[in-house]
mmCIF file with all atom_site columns, N, CA and C in Angstrom:
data_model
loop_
_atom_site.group_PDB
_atom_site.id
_atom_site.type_symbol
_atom_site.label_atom_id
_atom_site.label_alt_id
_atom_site.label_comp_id
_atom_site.label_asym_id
_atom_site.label_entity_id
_atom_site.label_seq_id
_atom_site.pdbx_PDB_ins_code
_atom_site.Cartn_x
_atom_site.Cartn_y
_atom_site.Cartn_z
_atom_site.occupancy
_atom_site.B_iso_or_equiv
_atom_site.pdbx_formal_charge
_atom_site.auth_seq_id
_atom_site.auth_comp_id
_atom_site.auth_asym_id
_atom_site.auth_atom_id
_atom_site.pdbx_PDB_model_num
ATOM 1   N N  . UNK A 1 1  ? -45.856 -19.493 13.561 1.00 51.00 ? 166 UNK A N  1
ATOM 2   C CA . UNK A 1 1  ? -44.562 -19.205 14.138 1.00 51.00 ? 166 UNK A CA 1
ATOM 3   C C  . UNK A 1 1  ? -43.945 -17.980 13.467 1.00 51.00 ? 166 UNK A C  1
ATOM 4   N N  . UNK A 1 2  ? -44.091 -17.652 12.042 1.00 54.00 ? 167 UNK A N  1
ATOM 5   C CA . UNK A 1 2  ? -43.636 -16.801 11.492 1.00 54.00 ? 167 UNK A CA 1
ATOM 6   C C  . UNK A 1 2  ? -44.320 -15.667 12.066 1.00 54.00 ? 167 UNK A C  1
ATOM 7   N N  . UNK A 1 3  ? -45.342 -15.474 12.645 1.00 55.00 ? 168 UNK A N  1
ATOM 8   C CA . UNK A 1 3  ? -45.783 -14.369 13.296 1.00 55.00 ? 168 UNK A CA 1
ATOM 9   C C  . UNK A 1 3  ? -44.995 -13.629 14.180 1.00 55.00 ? 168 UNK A C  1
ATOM 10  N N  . UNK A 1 4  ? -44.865 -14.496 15.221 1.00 55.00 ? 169 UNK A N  1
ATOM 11  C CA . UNK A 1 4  ? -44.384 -14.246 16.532 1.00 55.00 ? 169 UNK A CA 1
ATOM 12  C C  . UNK A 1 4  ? -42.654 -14.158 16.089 1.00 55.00 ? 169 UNK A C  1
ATOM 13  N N  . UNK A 1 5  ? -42.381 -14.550 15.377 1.00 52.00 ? 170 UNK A N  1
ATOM 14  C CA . UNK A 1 5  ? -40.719 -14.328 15.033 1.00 52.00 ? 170 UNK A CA 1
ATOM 15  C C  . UNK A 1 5  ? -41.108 -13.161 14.842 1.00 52.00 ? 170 UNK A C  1
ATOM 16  N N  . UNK A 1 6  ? -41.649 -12.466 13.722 1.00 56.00 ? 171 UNK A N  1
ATOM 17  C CA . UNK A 1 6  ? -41.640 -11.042 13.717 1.00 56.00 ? 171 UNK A CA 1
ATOM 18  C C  . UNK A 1 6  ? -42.408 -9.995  14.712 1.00 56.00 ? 171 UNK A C  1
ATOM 19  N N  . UNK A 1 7  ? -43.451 -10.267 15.576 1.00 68.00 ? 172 UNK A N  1
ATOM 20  C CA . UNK A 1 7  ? -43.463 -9.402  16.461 1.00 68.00 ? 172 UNK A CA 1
ATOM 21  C C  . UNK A 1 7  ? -42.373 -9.263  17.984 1.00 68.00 ? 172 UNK A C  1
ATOM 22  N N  . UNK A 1 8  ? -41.733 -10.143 17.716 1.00 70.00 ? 173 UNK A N  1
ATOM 23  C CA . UNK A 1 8  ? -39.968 -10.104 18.876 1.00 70.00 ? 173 UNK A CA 1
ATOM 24  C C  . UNK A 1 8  ? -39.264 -9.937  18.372 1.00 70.00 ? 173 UNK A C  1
ATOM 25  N N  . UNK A 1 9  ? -38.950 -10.022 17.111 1.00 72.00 ? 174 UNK A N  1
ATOM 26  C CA . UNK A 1 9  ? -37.935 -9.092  15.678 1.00 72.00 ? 174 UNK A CA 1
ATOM 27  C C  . UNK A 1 9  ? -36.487 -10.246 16.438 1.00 72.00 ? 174 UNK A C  1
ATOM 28  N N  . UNK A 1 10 ? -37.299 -11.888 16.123 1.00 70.00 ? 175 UNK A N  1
ATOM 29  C CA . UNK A 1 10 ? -36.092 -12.845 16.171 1.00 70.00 ? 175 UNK A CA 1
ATOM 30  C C  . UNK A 1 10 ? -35.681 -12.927 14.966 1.00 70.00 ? 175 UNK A C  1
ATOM 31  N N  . UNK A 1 11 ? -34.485 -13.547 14.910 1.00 73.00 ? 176 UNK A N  1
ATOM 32  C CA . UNK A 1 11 ? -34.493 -14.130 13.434 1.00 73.00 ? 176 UNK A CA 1
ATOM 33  C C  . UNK A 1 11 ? -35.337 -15.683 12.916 1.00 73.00 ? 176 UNK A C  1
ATOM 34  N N  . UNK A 1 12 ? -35.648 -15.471 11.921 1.00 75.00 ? 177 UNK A N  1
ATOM 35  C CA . UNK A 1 12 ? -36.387 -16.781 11.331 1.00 75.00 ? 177 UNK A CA 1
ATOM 36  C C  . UNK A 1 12 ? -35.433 -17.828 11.441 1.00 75.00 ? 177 UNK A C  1
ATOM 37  N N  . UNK A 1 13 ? -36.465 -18.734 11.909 1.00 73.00 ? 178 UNK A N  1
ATOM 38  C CA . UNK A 1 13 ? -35.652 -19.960 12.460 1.00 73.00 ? 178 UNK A CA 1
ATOM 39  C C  . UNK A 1 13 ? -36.747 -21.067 11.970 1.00 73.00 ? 178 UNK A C  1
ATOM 40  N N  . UNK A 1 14 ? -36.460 -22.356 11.943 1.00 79.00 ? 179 UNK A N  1
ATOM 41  C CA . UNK A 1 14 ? -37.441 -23.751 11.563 1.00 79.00 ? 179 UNK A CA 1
ATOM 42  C C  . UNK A 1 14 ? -37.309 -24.539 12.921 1.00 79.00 ? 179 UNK A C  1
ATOM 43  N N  . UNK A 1 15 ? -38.211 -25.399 13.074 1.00 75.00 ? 180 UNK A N  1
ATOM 44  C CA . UNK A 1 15 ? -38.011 -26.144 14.122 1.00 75.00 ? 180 UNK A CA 1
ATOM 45  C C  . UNK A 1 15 ? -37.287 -27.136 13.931 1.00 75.00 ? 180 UNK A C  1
ATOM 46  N N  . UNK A 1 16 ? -36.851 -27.412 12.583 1.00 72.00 ? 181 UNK A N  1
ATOM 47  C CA . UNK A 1 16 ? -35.638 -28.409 12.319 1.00 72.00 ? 181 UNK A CA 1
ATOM 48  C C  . UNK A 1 16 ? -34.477 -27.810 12.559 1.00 72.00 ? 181 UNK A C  1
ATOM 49  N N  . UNK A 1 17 ? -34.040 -26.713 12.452 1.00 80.00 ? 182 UNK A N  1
ATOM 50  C CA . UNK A 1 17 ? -33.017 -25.935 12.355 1.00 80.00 ? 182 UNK A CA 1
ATOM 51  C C  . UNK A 1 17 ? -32.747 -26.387 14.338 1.00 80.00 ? 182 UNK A C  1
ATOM 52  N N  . UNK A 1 18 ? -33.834 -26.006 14.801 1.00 82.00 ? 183 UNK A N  1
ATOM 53  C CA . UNK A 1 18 ? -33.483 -26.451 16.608 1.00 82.00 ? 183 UNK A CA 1
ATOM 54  C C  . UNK A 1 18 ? -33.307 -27.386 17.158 1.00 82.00 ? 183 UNK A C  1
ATOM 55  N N  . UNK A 1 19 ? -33.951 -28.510 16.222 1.00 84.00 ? 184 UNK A N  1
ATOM 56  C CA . UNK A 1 19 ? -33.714 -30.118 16.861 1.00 84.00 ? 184 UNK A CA 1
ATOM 57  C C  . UNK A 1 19 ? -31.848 -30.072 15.907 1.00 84.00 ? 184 UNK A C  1
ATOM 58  N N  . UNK A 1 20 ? -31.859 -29.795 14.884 1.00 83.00 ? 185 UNK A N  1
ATOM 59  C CA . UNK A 1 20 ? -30.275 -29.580 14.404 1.00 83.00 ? 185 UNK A CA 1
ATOM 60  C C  . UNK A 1 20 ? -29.545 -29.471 15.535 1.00 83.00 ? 185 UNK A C  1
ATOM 61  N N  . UNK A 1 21 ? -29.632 -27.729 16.099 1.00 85.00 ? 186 UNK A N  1
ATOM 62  C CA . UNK A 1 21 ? -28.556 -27.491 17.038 1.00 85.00 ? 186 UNK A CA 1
ATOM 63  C C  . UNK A 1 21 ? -28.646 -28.328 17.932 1.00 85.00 ? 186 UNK A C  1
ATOM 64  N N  . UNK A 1 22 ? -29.697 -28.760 19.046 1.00 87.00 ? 187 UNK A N  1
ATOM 65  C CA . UNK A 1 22 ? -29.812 -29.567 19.714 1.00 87.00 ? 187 UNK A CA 1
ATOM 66  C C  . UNK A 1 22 ? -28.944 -30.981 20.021 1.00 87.00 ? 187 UNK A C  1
ATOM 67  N N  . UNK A 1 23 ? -29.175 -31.491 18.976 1.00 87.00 ? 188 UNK A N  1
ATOM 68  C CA . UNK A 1 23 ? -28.908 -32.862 18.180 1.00 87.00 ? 188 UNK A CA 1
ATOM 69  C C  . UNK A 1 23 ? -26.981 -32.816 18.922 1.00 87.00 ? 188 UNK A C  1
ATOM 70  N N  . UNK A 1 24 ? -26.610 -31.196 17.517 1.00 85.00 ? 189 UNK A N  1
ATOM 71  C CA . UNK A 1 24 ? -25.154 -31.268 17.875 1.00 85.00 ? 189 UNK A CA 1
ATOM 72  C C  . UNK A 1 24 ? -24.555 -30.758 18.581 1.00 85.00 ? 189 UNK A C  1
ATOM 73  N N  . UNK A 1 25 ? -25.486 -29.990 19.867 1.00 86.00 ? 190 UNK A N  1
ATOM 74  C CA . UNK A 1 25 ? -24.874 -29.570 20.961 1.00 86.00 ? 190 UNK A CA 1
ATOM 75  C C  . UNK A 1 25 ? -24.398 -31.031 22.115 1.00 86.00 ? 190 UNK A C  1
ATOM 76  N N  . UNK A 1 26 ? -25.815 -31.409 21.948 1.00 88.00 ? 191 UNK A N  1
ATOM 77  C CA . UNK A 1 26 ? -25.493 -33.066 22.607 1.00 88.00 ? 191 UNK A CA 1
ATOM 78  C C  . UNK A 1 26 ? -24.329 -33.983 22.066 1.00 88.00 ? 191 UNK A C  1
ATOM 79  N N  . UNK A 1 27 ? -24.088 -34.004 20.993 1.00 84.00 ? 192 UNK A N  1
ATOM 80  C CA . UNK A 1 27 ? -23.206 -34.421 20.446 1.00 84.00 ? 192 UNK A CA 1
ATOM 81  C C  . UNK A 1 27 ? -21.715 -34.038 20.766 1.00 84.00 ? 192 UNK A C  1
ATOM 82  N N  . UNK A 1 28 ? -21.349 -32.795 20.546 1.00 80.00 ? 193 UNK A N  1
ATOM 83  C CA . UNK A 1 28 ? -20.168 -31.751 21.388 1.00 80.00 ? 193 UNK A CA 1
ATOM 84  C C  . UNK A 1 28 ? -20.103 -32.309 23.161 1.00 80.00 ? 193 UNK A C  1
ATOM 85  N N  . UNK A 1 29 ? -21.306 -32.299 23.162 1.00 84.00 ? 194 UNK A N  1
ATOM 86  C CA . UNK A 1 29 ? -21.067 -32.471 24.628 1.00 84.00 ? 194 UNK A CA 1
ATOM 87  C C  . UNK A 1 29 ? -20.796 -34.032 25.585 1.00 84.00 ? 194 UNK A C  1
ATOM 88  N N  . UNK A 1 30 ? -20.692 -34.935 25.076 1.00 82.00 ? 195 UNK A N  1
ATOM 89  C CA . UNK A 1 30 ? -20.090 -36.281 24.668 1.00 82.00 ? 195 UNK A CA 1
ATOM 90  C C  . UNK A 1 30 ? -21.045 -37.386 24.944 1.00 82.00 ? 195 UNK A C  1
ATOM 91  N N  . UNK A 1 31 ? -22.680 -36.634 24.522 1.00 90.00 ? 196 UNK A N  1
ATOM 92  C CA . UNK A 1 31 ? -23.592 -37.526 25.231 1.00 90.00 ? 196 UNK A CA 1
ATOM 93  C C  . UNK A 1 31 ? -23.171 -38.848 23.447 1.00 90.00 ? 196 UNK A C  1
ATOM 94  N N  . UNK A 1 32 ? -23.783 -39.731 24.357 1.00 90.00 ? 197 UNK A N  1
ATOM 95  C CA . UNK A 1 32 ? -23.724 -40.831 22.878 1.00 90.00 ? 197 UNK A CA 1
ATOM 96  C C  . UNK A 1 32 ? -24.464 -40.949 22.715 1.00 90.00 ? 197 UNK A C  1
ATOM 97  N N  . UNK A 1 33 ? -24.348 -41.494 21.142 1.00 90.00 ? 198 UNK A N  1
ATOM 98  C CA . UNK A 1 33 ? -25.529 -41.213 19.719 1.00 90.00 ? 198 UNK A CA 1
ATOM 99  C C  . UNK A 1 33 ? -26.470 -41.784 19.917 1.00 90.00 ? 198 UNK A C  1
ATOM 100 N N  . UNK A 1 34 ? -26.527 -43.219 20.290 1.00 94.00 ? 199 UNK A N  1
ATOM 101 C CA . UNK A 1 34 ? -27.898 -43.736 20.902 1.00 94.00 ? 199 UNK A CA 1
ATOM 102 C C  . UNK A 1 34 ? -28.797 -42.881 21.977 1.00 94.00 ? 199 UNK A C  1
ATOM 103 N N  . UNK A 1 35 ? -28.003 -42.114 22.342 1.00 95.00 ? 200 UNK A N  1
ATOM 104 C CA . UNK A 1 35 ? -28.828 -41.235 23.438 1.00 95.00 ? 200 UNK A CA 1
ATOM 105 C C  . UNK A 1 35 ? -29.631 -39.885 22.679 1.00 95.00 ? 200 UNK A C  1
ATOM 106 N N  . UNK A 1 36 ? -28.874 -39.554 22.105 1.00 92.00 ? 201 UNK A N  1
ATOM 107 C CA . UNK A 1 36 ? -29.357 -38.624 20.893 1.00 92.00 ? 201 UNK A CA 1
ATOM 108 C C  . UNK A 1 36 ? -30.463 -38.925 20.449 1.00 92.00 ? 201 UNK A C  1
ATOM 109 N N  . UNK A 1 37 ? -29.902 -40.249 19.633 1.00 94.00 ? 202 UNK A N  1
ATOM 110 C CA . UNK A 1 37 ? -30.961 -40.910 18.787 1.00 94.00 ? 202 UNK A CA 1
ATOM 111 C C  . UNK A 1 37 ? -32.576 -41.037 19.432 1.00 94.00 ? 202 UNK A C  1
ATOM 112 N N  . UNK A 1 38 ? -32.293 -41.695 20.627 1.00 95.00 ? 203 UNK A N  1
ATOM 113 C CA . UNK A 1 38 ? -33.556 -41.801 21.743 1.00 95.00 ? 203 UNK A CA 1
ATOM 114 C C  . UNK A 1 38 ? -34.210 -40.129 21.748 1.00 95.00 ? 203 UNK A C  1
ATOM 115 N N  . UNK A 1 39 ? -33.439 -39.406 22.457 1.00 94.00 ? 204 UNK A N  1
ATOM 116 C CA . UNK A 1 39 ? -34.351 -37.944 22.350 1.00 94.00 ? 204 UNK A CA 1
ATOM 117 C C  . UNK A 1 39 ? -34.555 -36.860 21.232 1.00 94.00 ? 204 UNK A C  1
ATOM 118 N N  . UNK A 1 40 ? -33.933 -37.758 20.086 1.00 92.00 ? 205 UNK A N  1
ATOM 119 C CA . UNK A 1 40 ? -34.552 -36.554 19.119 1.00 92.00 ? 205 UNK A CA 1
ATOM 120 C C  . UNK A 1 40 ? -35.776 -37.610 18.443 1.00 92.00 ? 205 UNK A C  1
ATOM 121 N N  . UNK A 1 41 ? -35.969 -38.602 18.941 1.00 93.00 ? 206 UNK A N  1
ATOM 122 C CA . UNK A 1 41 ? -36.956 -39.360 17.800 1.00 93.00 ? 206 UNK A CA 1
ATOM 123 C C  . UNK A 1 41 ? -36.743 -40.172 17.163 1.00 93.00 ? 206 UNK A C  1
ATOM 124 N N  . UNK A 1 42 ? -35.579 -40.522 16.662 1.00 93.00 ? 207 UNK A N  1
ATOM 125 C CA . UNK A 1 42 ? -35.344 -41.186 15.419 1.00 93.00 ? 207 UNK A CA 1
ATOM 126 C C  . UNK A 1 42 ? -35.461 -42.674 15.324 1.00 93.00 ? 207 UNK A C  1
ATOM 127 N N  . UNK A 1 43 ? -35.805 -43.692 14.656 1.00 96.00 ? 208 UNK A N  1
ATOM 128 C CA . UNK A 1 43 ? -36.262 -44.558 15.095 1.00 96.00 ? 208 UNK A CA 1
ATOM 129 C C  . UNK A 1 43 ? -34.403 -45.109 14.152 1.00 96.00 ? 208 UNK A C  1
ATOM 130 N N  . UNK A 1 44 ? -33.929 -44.942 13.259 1.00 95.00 ? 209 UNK A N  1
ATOM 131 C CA . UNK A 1 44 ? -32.605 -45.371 13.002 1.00 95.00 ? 209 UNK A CA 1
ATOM 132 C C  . UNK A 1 44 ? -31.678 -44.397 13.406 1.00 95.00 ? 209 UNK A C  1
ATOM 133 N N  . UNK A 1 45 ? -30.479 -44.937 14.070 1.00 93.00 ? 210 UNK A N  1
ATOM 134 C CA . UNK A 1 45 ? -29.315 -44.222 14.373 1.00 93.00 ? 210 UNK A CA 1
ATOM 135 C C  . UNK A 1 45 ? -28.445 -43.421 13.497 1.00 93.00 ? 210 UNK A C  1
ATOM 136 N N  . UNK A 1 46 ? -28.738 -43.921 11.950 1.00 92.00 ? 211 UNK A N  1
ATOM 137 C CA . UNK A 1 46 ? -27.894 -43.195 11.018 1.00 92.00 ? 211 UNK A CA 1
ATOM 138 C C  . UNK A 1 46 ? -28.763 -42.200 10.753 1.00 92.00 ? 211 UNK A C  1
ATOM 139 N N  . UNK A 1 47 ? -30.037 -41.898 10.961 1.00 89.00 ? 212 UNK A N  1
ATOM 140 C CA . UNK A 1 47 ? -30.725 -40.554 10.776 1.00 89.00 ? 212 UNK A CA 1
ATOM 141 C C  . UNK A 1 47 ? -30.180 -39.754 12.038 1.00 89.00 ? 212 UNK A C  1
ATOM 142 N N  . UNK A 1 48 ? -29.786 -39.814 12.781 1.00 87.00 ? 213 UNK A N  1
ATOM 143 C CA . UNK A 1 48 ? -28.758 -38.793 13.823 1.00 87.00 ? 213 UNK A CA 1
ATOM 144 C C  . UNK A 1 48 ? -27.590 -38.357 13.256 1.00 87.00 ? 213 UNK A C  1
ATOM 145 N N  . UNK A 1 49 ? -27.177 -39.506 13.273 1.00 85.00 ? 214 UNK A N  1
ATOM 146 C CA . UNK A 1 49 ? -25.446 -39.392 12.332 1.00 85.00 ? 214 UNK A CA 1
ATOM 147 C C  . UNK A 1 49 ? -25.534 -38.591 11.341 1.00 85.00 ? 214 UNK A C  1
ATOM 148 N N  . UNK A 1 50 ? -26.902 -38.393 10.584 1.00 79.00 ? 215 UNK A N  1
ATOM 149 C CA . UNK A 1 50 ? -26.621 -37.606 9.088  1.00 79.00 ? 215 UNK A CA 1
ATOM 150 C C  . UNK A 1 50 ? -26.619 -36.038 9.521  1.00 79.00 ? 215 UNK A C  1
ATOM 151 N N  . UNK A 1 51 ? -27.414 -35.902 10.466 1.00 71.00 ? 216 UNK A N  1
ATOM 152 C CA . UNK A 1 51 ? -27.638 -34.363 10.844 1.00 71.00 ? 216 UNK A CA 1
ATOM 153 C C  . UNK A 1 51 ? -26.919 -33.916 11.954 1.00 71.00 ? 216 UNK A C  1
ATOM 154 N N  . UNK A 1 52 ? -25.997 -35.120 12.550 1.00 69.00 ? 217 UNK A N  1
ATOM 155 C CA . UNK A 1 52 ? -25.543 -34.091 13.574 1.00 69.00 ? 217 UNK A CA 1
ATOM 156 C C  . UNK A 1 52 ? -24.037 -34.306 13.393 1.00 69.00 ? 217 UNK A C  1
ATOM 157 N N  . UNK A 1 53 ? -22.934 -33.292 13.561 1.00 71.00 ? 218 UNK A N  1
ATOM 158 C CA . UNK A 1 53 ? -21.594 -33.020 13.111 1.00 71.00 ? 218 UNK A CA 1
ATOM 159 C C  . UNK A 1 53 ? -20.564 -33.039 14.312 1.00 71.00 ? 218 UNK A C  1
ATOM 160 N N  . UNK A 1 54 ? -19.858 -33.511 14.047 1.00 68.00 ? 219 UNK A N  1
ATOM 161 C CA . UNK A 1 54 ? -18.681 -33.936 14.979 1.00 68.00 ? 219 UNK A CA 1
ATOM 162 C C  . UNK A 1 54 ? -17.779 -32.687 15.319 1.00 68.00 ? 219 UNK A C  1
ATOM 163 N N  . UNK A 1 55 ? -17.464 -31.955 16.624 1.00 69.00 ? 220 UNK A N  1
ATOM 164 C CA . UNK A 1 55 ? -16.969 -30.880 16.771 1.00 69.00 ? 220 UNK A CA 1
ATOM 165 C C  . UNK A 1 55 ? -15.497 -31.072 16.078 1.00 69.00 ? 220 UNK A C  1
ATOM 166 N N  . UNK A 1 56 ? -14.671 -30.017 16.113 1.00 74.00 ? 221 UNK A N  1
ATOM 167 C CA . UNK A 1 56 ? -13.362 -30.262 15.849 1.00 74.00 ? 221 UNK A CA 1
ATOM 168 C C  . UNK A 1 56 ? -12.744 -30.862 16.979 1.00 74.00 ? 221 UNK A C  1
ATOM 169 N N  . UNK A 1 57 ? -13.149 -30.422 17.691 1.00 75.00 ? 222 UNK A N  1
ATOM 170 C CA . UNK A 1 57 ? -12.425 -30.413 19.205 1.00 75.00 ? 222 UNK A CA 1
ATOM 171 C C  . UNK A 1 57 ? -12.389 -31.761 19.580 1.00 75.00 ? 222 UNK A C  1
ATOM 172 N N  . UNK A 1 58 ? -13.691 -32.515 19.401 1.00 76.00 ? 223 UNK A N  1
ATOM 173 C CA . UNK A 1 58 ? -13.837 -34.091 19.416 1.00 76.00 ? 223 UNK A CA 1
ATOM 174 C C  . UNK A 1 58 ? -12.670 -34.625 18.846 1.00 76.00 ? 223 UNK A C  1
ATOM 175 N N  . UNK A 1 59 ? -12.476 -34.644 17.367 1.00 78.00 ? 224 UNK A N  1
ATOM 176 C CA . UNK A 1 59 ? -12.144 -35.138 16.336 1.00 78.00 ? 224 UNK A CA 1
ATOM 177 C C  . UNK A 1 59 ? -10.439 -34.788 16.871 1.00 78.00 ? 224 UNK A C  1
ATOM 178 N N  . UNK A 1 60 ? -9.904  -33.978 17.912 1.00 82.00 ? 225 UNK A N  1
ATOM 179 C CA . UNK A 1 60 ? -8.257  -33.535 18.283 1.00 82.00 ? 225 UNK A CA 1
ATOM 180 C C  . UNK A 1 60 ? -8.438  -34.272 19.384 1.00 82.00 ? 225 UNK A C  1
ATOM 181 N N  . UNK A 1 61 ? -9.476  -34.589 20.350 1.00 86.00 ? 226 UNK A N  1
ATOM 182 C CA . UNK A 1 61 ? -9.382  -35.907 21.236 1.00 86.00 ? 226 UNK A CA 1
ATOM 183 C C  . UNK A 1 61 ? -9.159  -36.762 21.009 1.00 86.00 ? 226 UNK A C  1
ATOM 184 N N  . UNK A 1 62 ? -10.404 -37.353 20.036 1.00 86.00 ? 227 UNK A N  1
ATOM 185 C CA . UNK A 1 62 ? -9.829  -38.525 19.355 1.00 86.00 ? 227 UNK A CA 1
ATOM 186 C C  . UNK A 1 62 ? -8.666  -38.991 19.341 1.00 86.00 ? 227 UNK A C  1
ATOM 187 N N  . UNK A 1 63 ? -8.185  -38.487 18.460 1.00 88.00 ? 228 UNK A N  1
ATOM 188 C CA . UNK A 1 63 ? -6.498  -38.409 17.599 1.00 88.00 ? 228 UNK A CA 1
ATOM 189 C C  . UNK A 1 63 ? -5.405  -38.282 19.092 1.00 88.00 ? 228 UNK A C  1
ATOM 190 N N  . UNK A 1 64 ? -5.863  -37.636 19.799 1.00 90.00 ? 229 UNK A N  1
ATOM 191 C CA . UNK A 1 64 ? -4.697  -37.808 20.796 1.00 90.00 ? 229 UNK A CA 1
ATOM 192 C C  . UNK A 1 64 ? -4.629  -39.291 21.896 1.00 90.00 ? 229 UNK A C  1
ATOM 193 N N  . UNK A 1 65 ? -6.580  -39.668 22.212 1.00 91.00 ? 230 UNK A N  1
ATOM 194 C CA . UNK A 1 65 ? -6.538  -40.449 22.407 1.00 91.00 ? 230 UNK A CA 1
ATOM 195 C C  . UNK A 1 65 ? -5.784  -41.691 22.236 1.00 91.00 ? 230 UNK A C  1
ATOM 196 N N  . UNK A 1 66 ? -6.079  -41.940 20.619 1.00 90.00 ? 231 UNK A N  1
ATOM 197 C CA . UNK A 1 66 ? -5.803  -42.916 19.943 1.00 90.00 ? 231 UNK A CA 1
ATOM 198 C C  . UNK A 1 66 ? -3.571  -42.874 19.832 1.00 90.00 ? 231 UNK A C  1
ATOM 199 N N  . UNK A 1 67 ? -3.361  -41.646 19.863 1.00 90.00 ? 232 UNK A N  1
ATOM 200 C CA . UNK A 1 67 ? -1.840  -41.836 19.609 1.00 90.00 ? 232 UNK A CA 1
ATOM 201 C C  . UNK A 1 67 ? -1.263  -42.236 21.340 1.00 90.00 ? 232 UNK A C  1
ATOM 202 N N  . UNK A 1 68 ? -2.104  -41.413 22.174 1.00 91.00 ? 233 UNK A N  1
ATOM 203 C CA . UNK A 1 68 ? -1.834  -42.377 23.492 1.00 91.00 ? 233 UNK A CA 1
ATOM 204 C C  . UNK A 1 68 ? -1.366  -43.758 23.846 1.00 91.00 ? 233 UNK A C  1
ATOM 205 N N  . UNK A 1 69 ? -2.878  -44.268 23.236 1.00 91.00 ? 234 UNK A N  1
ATOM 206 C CA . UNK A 1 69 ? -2.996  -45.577 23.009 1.00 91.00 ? 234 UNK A CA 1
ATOM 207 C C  . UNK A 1 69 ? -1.917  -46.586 22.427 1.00 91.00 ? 234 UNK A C  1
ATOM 208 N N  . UNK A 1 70 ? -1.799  -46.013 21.323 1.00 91.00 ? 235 UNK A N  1
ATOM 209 C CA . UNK A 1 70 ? -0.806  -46.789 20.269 1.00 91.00 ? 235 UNK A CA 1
ATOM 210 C C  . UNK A 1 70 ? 0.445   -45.874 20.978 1.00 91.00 ? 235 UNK A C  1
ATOM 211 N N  . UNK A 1 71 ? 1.269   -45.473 21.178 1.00 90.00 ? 236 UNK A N  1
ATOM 212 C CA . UNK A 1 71 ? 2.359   -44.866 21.508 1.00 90.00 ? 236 UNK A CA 1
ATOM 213 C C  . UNK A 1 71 ? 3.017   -44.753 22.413 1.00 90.00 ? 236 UNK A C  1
ATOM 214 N N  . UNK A 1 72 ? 1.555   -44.208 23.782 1.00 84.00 ? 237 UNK A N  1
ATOM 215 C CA . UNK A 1 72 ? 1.884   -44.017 24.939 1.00 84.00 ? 237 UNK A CA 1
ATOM 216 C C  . UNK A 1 72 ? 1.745   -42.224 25.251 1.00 84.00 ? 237 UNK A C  1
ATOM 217 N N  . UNK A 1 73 ? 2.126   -41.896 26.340 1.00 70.00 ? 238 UNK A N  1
ATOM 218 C CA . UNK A 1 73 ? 2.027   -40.425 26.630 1.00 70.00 ? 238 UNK A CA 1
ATOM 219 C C  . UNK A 1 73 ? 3.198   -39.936 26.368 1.00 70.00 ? 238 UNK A C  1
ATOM 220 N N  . UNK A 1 74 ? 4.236   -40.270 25.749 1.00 53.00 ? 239 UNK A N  1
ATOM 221 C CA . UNK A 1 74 ? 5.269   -39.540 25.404 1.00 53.00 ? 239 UNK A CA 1
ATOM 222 C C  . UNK A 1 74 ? 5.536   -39.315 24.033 1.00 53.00 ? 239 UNK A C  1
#
């Protein structure tokens, strides 16, 4: 692989580094973790959880969700 990275003058990359992004693009994108978990391989769910990161953007849903909830929309 290191070949061909340098004759297309990509940057060096790992194939972990792609199941990474992968992992937390799916993740961003609100697929759920068991689903993750299923297509990256993993035979435990907390080996997803360790490598893949919760957007911010999630994490301001959340929170609004949840004050919805408890509060209401006002």
């Amino acid at each position: 692989m290191e070949g061909a990275s340098q004759t297309c003058r990509c940057p060096r990359a790992r194939l972990h580094d792609a199941r990474h992004t992968a992992g937390s693009l799916l993740v961003e994108q609100g697929v759920h973790i068991r689903v993750v978990q299923e297509i990256l391989g993993h035979a435990r769910v907390t080996t997803t959880q360790r490598y893949t990161h919760v957007a911010s953007a999630q994490v301001q849903d959340a929170s609004e969700r949840m004050g919805s909830a408890l509060w209401g929309d006002g």
